[in-house]
Amino acid sequence: MHQPCTNGAHLNGDAARNGDLPPGLRMSQTDQEIVRLIGQHLLSVGLERSATLLMEESGLHLEHPAAATFRTHVLAGDWVKADHDLRALHDLLRDSPQVEPHNLAEMKFVVLEQKYLEHLEAGRVLDALHVLRNELTPLQYDTARVHRLSALMMCADAAELRQRARWPGGPRSRARLLATVQAVLPPALMMSPGRLRALLAQAAAQQAARCRFHAAPRPSPPVPSPDRDDELAVPEHIPFSLLADHHCSADQFPIHSLQVLNGHCDEVWYCKWSPDGSKLASGSKDNTVMIWDYNPVTKRLAFRKSLEGHSYGVSFLAWSPDGRHLLAAGPEDCPDLWIWNMETEQLHLKMTHSQEDSLTAAAWHASGNAFVCGGARGQFYHCALDGTLINNWDGVRVNALACRSEGRVLAADTHHRVRLYDFSDLTDRNLIQEEHAVMAMTLNAADTLLLLNVANQGVHLWDIRARALVRRFRGLSQGHFTIHACFGGAHQDFIASGSEDNKVYIWHIDGEEPIAVVSGHTRCVNAVAWNPVHHDVLVSASDDYSLRLWGPRTHQT
């Protein structure tokens, strides 16, 4: 990259001493840093003349001349000159408190490593051997790494070299080398690439995280990419304007009624989206599971199929992680667990161990090849996909279940507890203790937070790792009915729950008071489900025999 006006910079990070300001021009350190950031950005988008004029007029410099020439020589693959530049940088940094001696050695090593690999790639084995013996080895730095590099001498060709070294090749890897060196150098010497973009992306992500109604993905800072020939991958596109503080309108939030589905002929007890967000399953007291197709363009659900045969009603549903199977459980007097194959839309398995069982809760393991199920009469089973009983735990009265990513199982029992069970060695321990009955439970995607619907209390948020109650969400009406809550939004920043007062309540995860209370149902709202892919829609299920689809105002009919 061309670097204009790189005629000096001091090493203490003080931008006020970065250059000689023109007579009469006074700028604070912050202002000077902003100018340097702008200059770097102008260069990155190809406006070299504008960057040069900016640096000339301000009297500032983007980089120390030693850093600028080092960059030029590295990108050109001129290792003799790059080594000379590096010695100049070492002399500048030797007494700097910002740089540790270990980092100076690492800078030297990575430059020689690059030189060695490029010689091998070009077939100059003797030159590579000279670097290995006379330059890398005498450093006495990271001997194990030197041994791994020496083994690469046996590679048959450049392709094998790149594969074994996990190295993209000469010119394409030079940007990585610069990024490694820049991580060590003080910013007064050499700014990290794309610094202005990174700062703006960080600010945008922070604004989105604080936004009351931002359910979409948040901007993220730039990340290195091996596919780029320049210094660093361009940060992800920021999906909103930088010219004003970001605020999402409530019109885009899923609180506007889009559709009322009256397919069931009795109370609708549960609803759940498939993992890919394309289908919704709903379970009802009318003994059916209904499958609905979702169209993300029209934001409408269309009836697909009714899965029939359940004789006790359907009060709980769980999709397998790959979306290929659907577990269906019933109310307390139901001894059966049904597994539907959602590819064939046929019954895969009806599992009944005993007519005395109560199978009301279930959860899939992350593999999708096994599941756990249980109920309030003391059954707690670990089963294979074909229904084979792998193990069981006697006497555990289960109200709700969830499987953690590492395979252990969370079970909310009738003693107002959530306990952690490990079926591999049959050990268990107490994790959470509530004062009232835990009626339902939901684990977040990161496997760190747990939502509990607690009788007479409402929705509680727990941090599993700290075993600490994070927040009690206010507003909803929760007695002894089984009400289900869920996480929502692209980053699961929102909590939604049904309520016995016929409403849907939504909170931001950082606040106890609801940000929205949605009316429309005429009887208790038993469950809500936020689409895991299309983050601007959610569904609620109610005792009024209906499902309601909620979404942005722009798609209301």
XYZ file of C-alpha atoms in Angstrom, residues 26 29 34 76 116 135 150 160 175 183 195 238 252 316 345 359 375 378 385 482 519 527 534 539 546:
25
model
C -3.923 23.641 16.746
C -4.525 14.524 20.257
C -9.150 11.182 13.767
C 6.910 -6.949 -2.361
C 11.839 -19.717 4.487
C 18.967 -17.373 10.535
C 12.490 -28.286 8.971
C 1.877 -30.267 -0.361
C -0.898 -9.661 4.771
C -0.364 -6.404 16.666
C -8.977 0.820 12.061
C -23.356 -2.154 8.636
C -40.453 -3.638 12.447
C -45.299 -30.450 24.267
C -44.476 -37.129 7.559
C -44.396 -38.691 29.667
C -42.998 -36.902 33.734
C -41.394 -40.424 38.531
C -33.909 -42.800 18.415
C -48.128 -24.410 32.394
C -53.286 -8.287 22.951
C -46.877 -20.834 24.615
C -36.605 -15.110 10.501
C -46.219 -17.270 17.109
C -56.135 -20.291 17.834
